[in-house]
Coordinates of C-alpha atoms in Angstrom, one line a residue:
Chain A
X1 CA 13.4 40.2 32.3
X2 CA 16.5 38.2 33.2
X3 CA 15.5 34.6 33.5
X4 CA 18.1 31.9 33.9
X5 CA 17.7 29.6 31.0
X6 CA 16.3 26.2 32.0
X7 CA 19.0 23.6 31.6
X8 CA 18.5 20.3 29.9
X9 CA 18.7 17.5 32.4
X10 CA 21.6 15.0 31.8
X11 CA 19.4 12.2 33.3
X12 CA 15.9 10.9 32.4
X13 CA 13.3 8.3 32.9
X14 CA 11.8 6.4 29.9
X15 CA 8.5 4.6 30.3
X16 CA 6.8 2.2 27.9
X17 CA 3.3 0.7 28.1
X18 CA 0.5 -0.7 25.9
X19 CA -2.8 -2.3 26.9
X20 CA -3.9 -0.8 30.2
X21 CA -1.4 2.1 29.9
X22 CA -3.7 5.0 30.6
X23 CA -4.9 3.5 33.9
X24 CA -1.3 2.7 35.0
X25 CA 0.0 6.1 34.0
X26 CA -2.9 7.8 35.9
X27 CA -1.8 5.9 39.0
X28 CA 1.9 7.1 38.7
X29 CA 2.2 10.5 37.1
X30 CA -0.2 12.5 39.3
X31 CA 1.9 11.6 42.3
X32 CA 4.9 13.5 41.0
X33 CA 5.5 17.0 42.3
X34 CA 5.6 20.0 39.9
X35 CA 9.3 20.5 40.5
X36 CA 10.2 16.9 39.8
X37 CA 13.9 17.1 38.8
X38 CA 13.8 14.5 36.0
X39 CA 12.2 14.5 32.5
X40 CA 10.0 11.6 31.6
X41 CA 9.8 10.2 28.0
X42 CA 6.9 8.0 27.4
X43 CA 5.7 5.7 24.6
X44 CA 2.2 4.4 24.7
X45 CA 0.9 2.2 21.9
X46 CA -2.1 4.0 20.4
X47 CA -4.0 3.6 17.2
X48 CA -2.2 5.7 14.5
X49 CA -5.2 8.0 13.9
X50 CA -2.9 11.1 14.1
X51 CA -5.0 12.8 16.8
X52 CA -4.4 11.9 20.4
X53 CA -6.0 13.3 23.4
X54 CA -3.8 11.4 25.8
X55 CA -1.4 14.2 26.6
X56 CA -4.2 16.6 27.4
X57 CA -5.9 14.0 29.5
X58 CA -2.8 13.3 31.5
X59 CA -1.8 16.9 31.8
X60 CA -5.1 17.8 33.3
X61 CA -4.6 15.3 36.1
X62 CA -0.9 15.9 36.8
X63 CA 1.2 18.6 38.5
X64 CA 4.1 18.0 36.1
X65 CA 3.5 19.2 32.6
X66 CA 2.6 16.5 30.1
X67 CA 2.8 17.2 26.4
X68 CA 3.2 15.6 23.1
X69 CA 6.8 15.6 22.0
X70 CA 7.9 17.9 19.2
X71 CA 10.8 17.3 16.9
X72 CA 14.1 18.8 18.1
X73 CA 12.6 19.9 21.3
X74 CA 15.1 20.3 24.3
X75 CA 14.4 17.8 27.0
X76 CA 13.7 19.6 30.3
X77 CA 13.3 18.4 33.9
X78 CA 9.8 18.2 35.3
X79 CA 8.2 17.6 31.9
X80 CA 6.7 14.4 30.5
X81 CA 6.9 14.0 26.8
X82 CA 4.6 11.6 25.0
X83 CA 5.5 10.1 21.6
X84 CA 2.9 11.3 19.1
X85 CA 0.8 8.7 17.3
X86 CA 2.4 7.1 14.3
X87 CA 5.9 8.5 15.0
X88 CA 8.9 7.0 16.8
X89 CA 10.4 9.1 19.5
X90 CA 14.2 9.2 19.9
X91 CA 16.7 11.0 22.1
X92 CA 19.6 12.7 20.5
X93 CA 23.1 12.7 22.1
X94 CA 22.7 16.4 22.9
X95 CA 19.5 15.7 24.9
X96 CA 17.0 16.9 22.3
X97 CA 14.0 14.9 21.1
X98 CA 13.7 13.6 17.5
X99 CA 10.7 12.1 15.7
X100 CA 10.9 9.5 13.0
X101 CA 8.4 7.9 10.6
X102 CA 10.7 4.9 9.9
X103 CA 9.1 1.5 9.6
X104 CA 7.1 0.0 12.5
X105 CA 9.1 -2.1 14.9
X106 CA 7.3 -5.2 16.2
X107 CA 4.2 -3.8 14.5
X108 CA 4.5 -0.6 16.6
X109 CA 5.1 3.0 15.8
X110 CA 5.9 4.6 18.2
X111 CA 8.2 1.8 19.4
X112 CA 9.3 1.4 23.0
X113 CA 12.5 -0.3 21.9
X114 CA 13.4 2.6 19.7
X115 CA 13.0 5.2 22.5
X116 CA 14.8 3.1 25.1
X117 CA 17.7 2.2 22.9
X118 CA 18.4 5.8 21.8
X119 CA 17.9 7.0 25.4
X120 CA 20.4 4.3 26.6
X121 CA 22.9 5.7 24.1
X122 CA 22.4 9.3 25.2
X123 CA 22.1 9.0 29.0
X124 CA 24.0 5.8 29.7
X125 CA 24.1 5.3 33.5
X126 CA 21.9 8.3 34.2
X127 CA 18.7 6.6 32.9
X128 CA 15.9 4.6 34.3
X129 CA 13.7 2.5 32.1
X130 CA 10.2 1.3 33.2
X131 CA 8.1 -1.2 31.4
X132 CA 4.4 -1.3 32.5
X133 CA 1.4 -3.3 31.4
X134 CA 1.1 -4.4 27.8
X135 CA 0.1 -7.2 25.5
X136 CA 3.2 -7.6 23.3
X137 CA 6.9 -7.9 23.7
X138 CA 7.9 -4.3 22.6
X139 CA 10.3 -2.8 25.2
X140 CA 12.1 -6.0 26.2
X141 CA 15.0 -5.3 23.9
X142 CA 15.0 -1.7 24.9
X143 CA 15.0 -2.4 28.6
X144 CA 17.9 -4.7 28.1
X145 CA 19.8 -1.9 26.4
X146 CA 19.1 0.4 29.3
X147 CA 20.5 -2.1 31.7
X148 CA 23.5 -2.9 29.5
X149 CA 24.4 0.8 29.5
X150 CA 24.4 0.9 33.3
X151 CA 20.9 2.3 33.7
X152 CA 18.2 1.2 36.1
X153 CA 15.6 -1.3 34.9
X154 CA 12.1 -1.5 36.5
X155 CA 9.1 -3.6 35.4
X156 CA 5.6 -3.7 36.6
X157 CA 5.2 -7.2 38.1
X158 CA 3.2 -9.2 35.6
X159 CA 0.9 -10.5 38.4
X160 CA -0.3 -7.0 39.1
X161 CA -0.4 -5.8 35.5
X162 CA -3.6 -5.5 33.5
X163 CA -1.8 -7.2 30.5
X164 CA 1.1 -9.5 31.4
X165 CA 2.9 -10.2 28.1
X166 CA 5.0 -7.0 28.0
X167 CA 6.3 -7.0 31.5
X168 CA 6.9 -10.7 31.3
X169 CA 8.9 -10.3 28.1
X170 CA 10.9 -7.5 29.6
X171 CA 11.7 -9.5 32.8
X172 CA 12.8 -12.4 30.6
X173 CA 15.0 -10.3 28.4
X174 CA 16.5 -8.3 31.3
X175 CA 16.8 -10.6 34.3
X176 CA 18.5 -7.8 36.4
X177 CA 15.2 -5.7 36.2
X178 CA 13.2 -5.4 39.4
X179 CA 9.5 -6.4 39.3
X180 CA 7.5 -4.0 41.3
X181 CA 3.9 -2.9 41.9
X182 CA 2.6 0.4 40.6
X183 CA 2.7 1.8 44.1
X184 CA 6.4 0.7 44.5
X185 CA 7.3 2.1 41.1
X186 CA 5.7 5.4 42.1
X187 CA 7.7 5.4 45.3
X188 CA 11.0 4.7 43.4
X189 CA 10.2 7.5 40.9
X190 CA 9.4 10.0 43.6
X191 CA 12.0 9.2 46.3
X192 CA 14.9 7.2 44.8
X193 CA 15.5 8.1 41.2
X194 CA 16.1 11.8 41.7
X195 CA 19.1 10.9 44.0
X196 CA 20.3 7.9 42.0
X197 CA 20.4 9.4 38.6
X198 CA 23.0 12.1 38.5
Chain B
X1 CA 27.1 9.1 31.9
X2 CA 27.7 7.5 28.6
X3 CA 29.5 4.2 28.7
X4 CA 32.9 3.9 27.1
X5 CA 31.5 1.4 24.5
X6 CA 28.8 4.0 23.5
X7 CA 31.5 6.7 23.2
X8 CA 33.6 4.5 20.9
X9 CA 30.6 3.6 18.8
X10 CA 29.7 7.3 18.5
X11 CA 33.2 8.1 17.3
X12 CA 33.1 5.3 14.8
X13 CA 29.7 6.5 13.5
X14 CA 31.0 10.0 13.0
X15 CA 34.0 8.6 11.1
X16 CA 31.8 6.4 8.9
X17 CA 29.6 9.4 7.9
X18 CA 32.7 11.5 7.3
X19 CA 34.2 8.8 5.1
X20 CA 31.0 8.5 3.0
X21 CA 31.1 12.3 2.6
X22 CA 34.8 12.5 1.6
X23 CA 34.7 9.6 -0.8
X24 CA 31.2 9.9 -2.4
X25 CA 30.1 13.5 -1.5
X26 CA 26.9 12.3 0.1
X27 CA 26.7 14.4 3.2
X28 CA 24.8 12.9 6.2
X29 CA 27.0 14.7 8.7
X30 CA 24.1 16.9 9.8
X31 CA 21.4 14.3 10.0
X32 CA 19.8 13.5 13.3
X33 CA 22.2 11.1 15.1
X34 CA 19.7 8.9 16.9
X35 CA 17.8 7.7 13.9
X36 CA 20.9 7.7 11.6
X37 CA 22.5 5.4 14.1
X38 CA 19.5 3.0 14.0
X39 CA 19.7 2.9 10.2
X40 CA 23.5 2.4 10.2
X41 CA 23.1 -0.5 12.7
X42 CA 20.7 -2.1 10.2
X43 CA 23.3 -1.6 7.4
X44 CA 26.1 -2.9 9.6
X45 CA 24.1 -6.1 10.3
X46 CA 23.0 -6.4 6.7
X47 CA 26.6 -6.4 5.6
X48 CA 27.7 -8.7 8.4
X49 CA 30.2 -6.1 9.8
X50 CA 31.2 -6.4 13.4
X51 CA 31.5 -2.6 13.9
X52 CA 30.9 0.7 12.1
X53 CA 34.7 0.8 11.5
X54 CA 34.4 -2.5 9.6
X55 CA 31.5 -1.0 7.7
X56 CA 33.6 2.1 6.9
X57 CA 36.3 -0.1 5.5
X58 CA 33.8 -1.9 3.3
X59 CA 32.2 1.3 2.0
X60 CA 35.6 2.9 1.2
X61 CA 37.0 0.0 -0.7
X62 CA 33.9 -1.3 -2.4
X63 CA 32.0 1.4 -4.3
X64 CA 29.3 -1.2 -5.3
X65 CA 28.1 -1.1 -1.7
X66 CA 27.2 2.6 -1.9
X67 CA 23.8 2.3 -3.6
X68 CA 22.6 -0.1 -0.9
X69 CA 24.1 2.1 1.8
X70 CA 22.0 5.0 0.5
X71 CA 19.0 2.8 0.8
X72 CA 19.7 2.5 4.5
X73 CA 20.8 6.1 5.0
X74 CA 17.6 7.6 3.5
X75 CA 14.2 6.8 4.9
X76 CA 11.8 5.6 2.3
X77 CA 8.6 5.1 4.2
X78 CA 5.6 6.8 2.6
X79 CA 2.1 6.3 1.4
X80 CA -0.2 7.9 -1.1
X81 CA -2.4 10.7 0.5
X82 CA -0.7 10.0 3.9
X83 CA -2.6 12.2 6.5
X84 CA -5.7 12.7 4.3
X85 CA -6.6 15.8 6.3
X86 CA -3.5 17.5 4.9
X87 CA -4.6 16.8 1.3
X88 CA -8.2 17.8 2.1
X89 CA -7.0 21.2 3.4
X90 CA -4.7 21.6 0.4
X91 CA -7.7 20.9 -1.8
X92 CA -10.2 23.1 -0.1
X93 CA -8.1 26.0 1.3
X94 CA -4.8 26.2 -0.6
X95 CA -5.9 25.4 -4.1
X96 CA -8.3 28.4 -4.3
X97 CA -5.2 30.6 -3.9
X98 CA -3.1 28.6 -6.3
X99 CA -5.9 28.8 -8.9
X100 CA -5.3 32.5 -9.3
X101 CA -1.9 31.8 -10.9
X102 CA -1.9 31.3 -14.7
X103 CA 0.9 28.7 -14.3
X104 CA 2.0 26.8 -11.3
X105 CA 5.2 25.1 -10.1
X106 CA 5.2 22.6 -7.2
X107 CA 8.4 21.3 -5.5
X108 CA 8.2 17.9 -3.8
X109 CA 11.4 18.0 -1.8
X110 CA 12.7 14.5 -0.7
X111 CA 10.2 12.7 -2.9
X112 CA 11.5 9.3 -2.1
X113 CA 9.7 6.7 -4.2
X114 CA 7.0 9.1 -5.4
X115 CA 3.9 8.4 -3.4
X116 CA 3.5 12.1 -2.4
X117 CA 4.2 13.3 -5.9
X118 CA 1.5 11.1 -7.4
X119 CA -1.0 12.1 -4.7
X120 CA -0.4 15.8 -5.6
X121 CA -0.6 15.1 -9.4
X122 CA -4.0 13.3 -8.9
X123 CA -5.3 16.1 -6.6
X124 CA -4.3 18.8 -9.0
X125 CA -5.8 17.0 -11.9
X126 CA -9.1 16.4 -10.0
X127 CA -9.2 20.1 -9.3
X128 CA -8.5 21.1 -12.9
X129 CA -5.0 22.4 -12.4
X130 CA -3.1 19.5 -13.9
X131 CA -2.4 21.1 -17.2
X132 CA -1.0 24.3 -15.9
X133 CA 1.2 22.8 -13.2
X134 CA 4.8 21.7 -13.4
X135 CA 6.1 19.4 -10.6
X136 CA 9.7 19.1 -9.5
X137 CA 10.3 15.8 -7.6
X138 CA 13.7 15.8 -6.1
X139 CA 15.7 13.4 -3.9
X140 CA 19.3 12.5 -3.3
X141 CA 18.8 8.7 -3.7
X142 CA 19.0 7.7 -7.4
X143 CA 17.3 4.4 -6.7
X144 CA 14.4 6.1 -5.0
X145 CA 14.1 8.5 -8.0
X146 CA 14.0 5.6 -10.4
X147 CA 11.2 4.1 -8.3
X148 CA 9.4 7.4 -8.3
X149 CA 9.7 7.7 -12.1
X150 CA 8.5 4.2 -12.6
X151 CA 5.4 4.7 -10.4
X152 CA 4.8 1.1 -9.6
X153 CA 3.6 0.1 -6.2
X154 CA 2.8 -3.3 -4.6
X155 CA -0.9 -4.1 -5.0
X156 CA -1.4 -4.8 -1.3
X157 CA -0.7 -1.1 -0.5
X158 CA -3.6 0.0 -2.7
X159 CA -6.4 -0.4 -0.2
X160 CA -4.7 2.0 2.2
X161 CA -4.0 4.5 -0.7
X162 CA -7.6 4.2 -1.8
X163 CA -9.0 4.8 1.6
X164 CA -6.7 7.8 2.1
X165 CA -7.6 9.2 -1.2
X166 CA -11.3 9.0 -0.4
X167 CA -10.8 10.7 3.0
X168 CA -8.8 13.5 1.3
X169 CA -11.9 14.5 -0.6
X170 CA -11.0 12.6 -3.8
X171 CA -13.4 13.4 -6.6
X172 CA -12.6 10.3 -8.7
X173 CA -11.8 6.7 -8.0
X174 CA -8.1 6.0 -7.4
X175 CA -8.5 3.0 -9.7
X176 CA -8.9 5.5 -12.6
X177 CA -5.2 6.2 -12.2
X178 CA -3.6 2.8 -12.2
X179 CA -3.5 -0.6 -14.0
X180 CA -3.2 -3.7 -11.9
X181 CA -0.6 -6.2 -13.2
X182 CA 1.4 -9.1 -11.6
X183 CA 0.7 -8.0 -8.0
X184 CA 1.5 -4.4 -8.7
X185 CA -0.4 -1.2 -9.4
X186 CA 1.2 0.7 -12.3
X187 CA 0.3 4.4 -12.2
X188 CA -0.9 6.1 -15.3
X189 CA 2.2 7.7 -16.9
X190 CA 0.2 10.7 -18.0
X191 CA 0.3 11.7 -14.2
X192 CA 4.1 12.4 -14.5
X193 CA 4.2 13.9 -18.0
X194 CA 4.5 17.3 -16.4
X195 CA 7.1 16.2 -13.7
X196 CA 10.8 16.8 -13.7
X197 CA 12.6 14.2 -11.6
X198 CA 15.9 15.4 -10.4
X199 CA 18.8 14.7 -8.1
X200 CA 18.9 17.5 -5.6
X201 CA 20.3 17.7 -2.1
X202 CA 18.8 19.9 0.6
X203 CA 22.3 19.7 2.2
X204 CA 24.5 21.1 -0.6
X205 CA 22.4 22.2 -3.6
X206 CA 20.9 25.6 -4.3
X207 CA 17.4 26.9 -5.2
X208 CA 16.6 26.0 -8.8
X209 CA 13.1 27.4 -9.5
X210 CA 10.5 29.8 -8.2
X211 CA 7.5 27.8 -7.0
X212 CA 4.1 28.4 -5.5
X213 CA 4.0 25.3 -3.3
X214 CA 6.7 23.2 -1.5
X215 CA 5.8 19.9 -0.1
X216 CA 8.4 18.4 2.2
X217 CA 6.8 16.0 4.6
X218 CA 8.6 13.9 7.1
X219 CA 12.0 14.8 5.7
X220 CA 13.1 17.6 8.1
X221 CA 12.7 15.3 11.1
X222 CA 15.8 13.4 9.9
X223 CA 17.9 16.6 10.0
X224 CA 19.5 18.3 12.9
X225 CA 18.5 21.9 13.6
X226 CA 21.2 23.5 11.5
X227 CA 20.3 21.5 8.5
X228 CA 16.6 22.0 9.0
X229 CA 17.4 25.8 8.9
X230 CA 19.3 25.4 5.7
X231 CA 16.5 23.4 4.1
X232 CA 13.7 25.8 5.2
X233 CA 15.9 28.7 4.0
X234 CA 15.9 27.0 0.5
X235 CA 12.1 26.7 0.6
X236 CA 11.8 30.4 1.6
X237 CA 14.0 31.5 -1.2
X238 CA 12.3 29.2 -3.7
X239 CA 8.7 30.2 -2.8
X240 CA 6.9 33.2 -4.3
X241 CA 5.5 35.8 -1.9
X242 CA 2.4 34.2 -0.3
X243 CA 3.6 30.8 -1.5
X244 CA 2.8 27.7 0.6
X245 CA 4.9 25.2 2.5
X246 CA 3.5 21.8 3.6
X247 CA 5.2 19.8 6.3
X248 CA 4.6 16.5 8.0
X249 CA 1.8 16.1 10.6
X250 CA 4.2 16.5 13.5
X251 CA 6.7 18.9 12.0
X252 CA 6.7 22.6 12.6
X253 CA 8.7 25.8 12.1
X254 CA 8.5 26.3 15.9
X255 CA 12.3 26.0 16.4
X256 CA 13.3 27.3 13.0
X257 CA 15.5 30.3 12.3
X258 CA 13.2 31.2 9.5
X259 CA 10.0 31.0 11.5
X260 CA 9.4 34.8 11.0
X261 CA 9.3 34.4 7.2
X262 CA 6.2 32.2 7.4
X263 CA 2.8 32.3 9.1
X264 CA 0.7 29.3 10.0
X265 CA -2.0 28.9 7.3
X266 CA -3.6 25.7 8.5
X267 CA -2.1 25.0 11.9
X268 CA -3.2 21.4 12.4
X269 CA -2.3 20.3 8.9
X270 CA 1.1 22.0 9.2
X271 CA 0.7 24.2 6.1
X272 CA 2.6 27.5 6.2
X273 CA 2.4 30.6 4.0
X274 CA 5.4 32.7 3.2
X275 CA 4.6 36.2 4.5
X276 CA 7.2 38.2 2.6

């Protein structure tokens, strides 16, 4: 047995969503091929009941592997990591994941801002942040941090989102972000980001 | 690629943490960077400093700032009977083992303001083990230890604690254990009469007692992997053979250097048993 160790990717995609998140993620993630070269780090606001079936649900419908993030886990390409209920998810500078049970941010734990800000620090220009449907303003500050560090900022157009507040707040906070439909976001994820994020 | 501003900030953060260590011997050098940075940003803003370098100057030259800094550097978010399933499993599956010992020692490592300690003290009393158990509640933050020893919590937190306690299989009413006064719930001081509160660092201190149970929940996530290994090594050395280790609901020994010294006892509740 002489396997090459899988290398942690020095680029990533972060995604944040709230109300309507599951539908939106089910439109996007199943389109990605099993050898997708980037890791995806995802925060979905869920009730903090400690048991979430979302990772299993998405994993069953996707060709990439979707799992709940574990503390100090290396971030590998072709994997999607979901923040566990009631924990913040953060990226360490050495491209490992960390969990935190610090205070809620904007009434949310996990917080999209917390993930996006730590990812912006770790990945800098090699990061894309995507804000999808949602009914509050979490993620706006985080997306601005992604753009400020030279990353790519994408937002689901409010007029095609199930809940408009979150994408609208993200666009207002981060005017350079592109508003796109879910189909367009899927296209960018599949065809453009793997070349752009290096 | 990291931006040059992010690189500079990272250097400043490492220097600040180094300065706190050299001057005050509080060692946060092996804490997880990402959440440490979040908390230091909060401290920087609270002290109206333009940068971590400015905060470093303040901390070095004004020792009065240190206690407040420790409040930012250590995470003090807790609740009584947090994750009721953990306490239910402790009650139903771990206590039958612990009951076989004539006397018991329990270490609550990183006890913060004491919510977890009092949860255990109530649980052990309800199960008839209160009189034969000695609790060690340790933390690095003196202010948190003072709060833990006082056992006073805001009354508006009590409904959550009460509901958690019920879900944990509580055999009494939580209200039996506190007195309400001036918007606070003051816990019955008999709950801590068999508790030793002590300043102890998982970073730099050694094992101090042989114990049957270690509870260290949502503490290790703030450490990097090396420091996690050190802390779990202390727990291993402190635990008796077949002793128990309780972690937070999303913590595990999956990536630990000491994984082989423990076996999962209740996988979902993150309770481990020392094998050797």
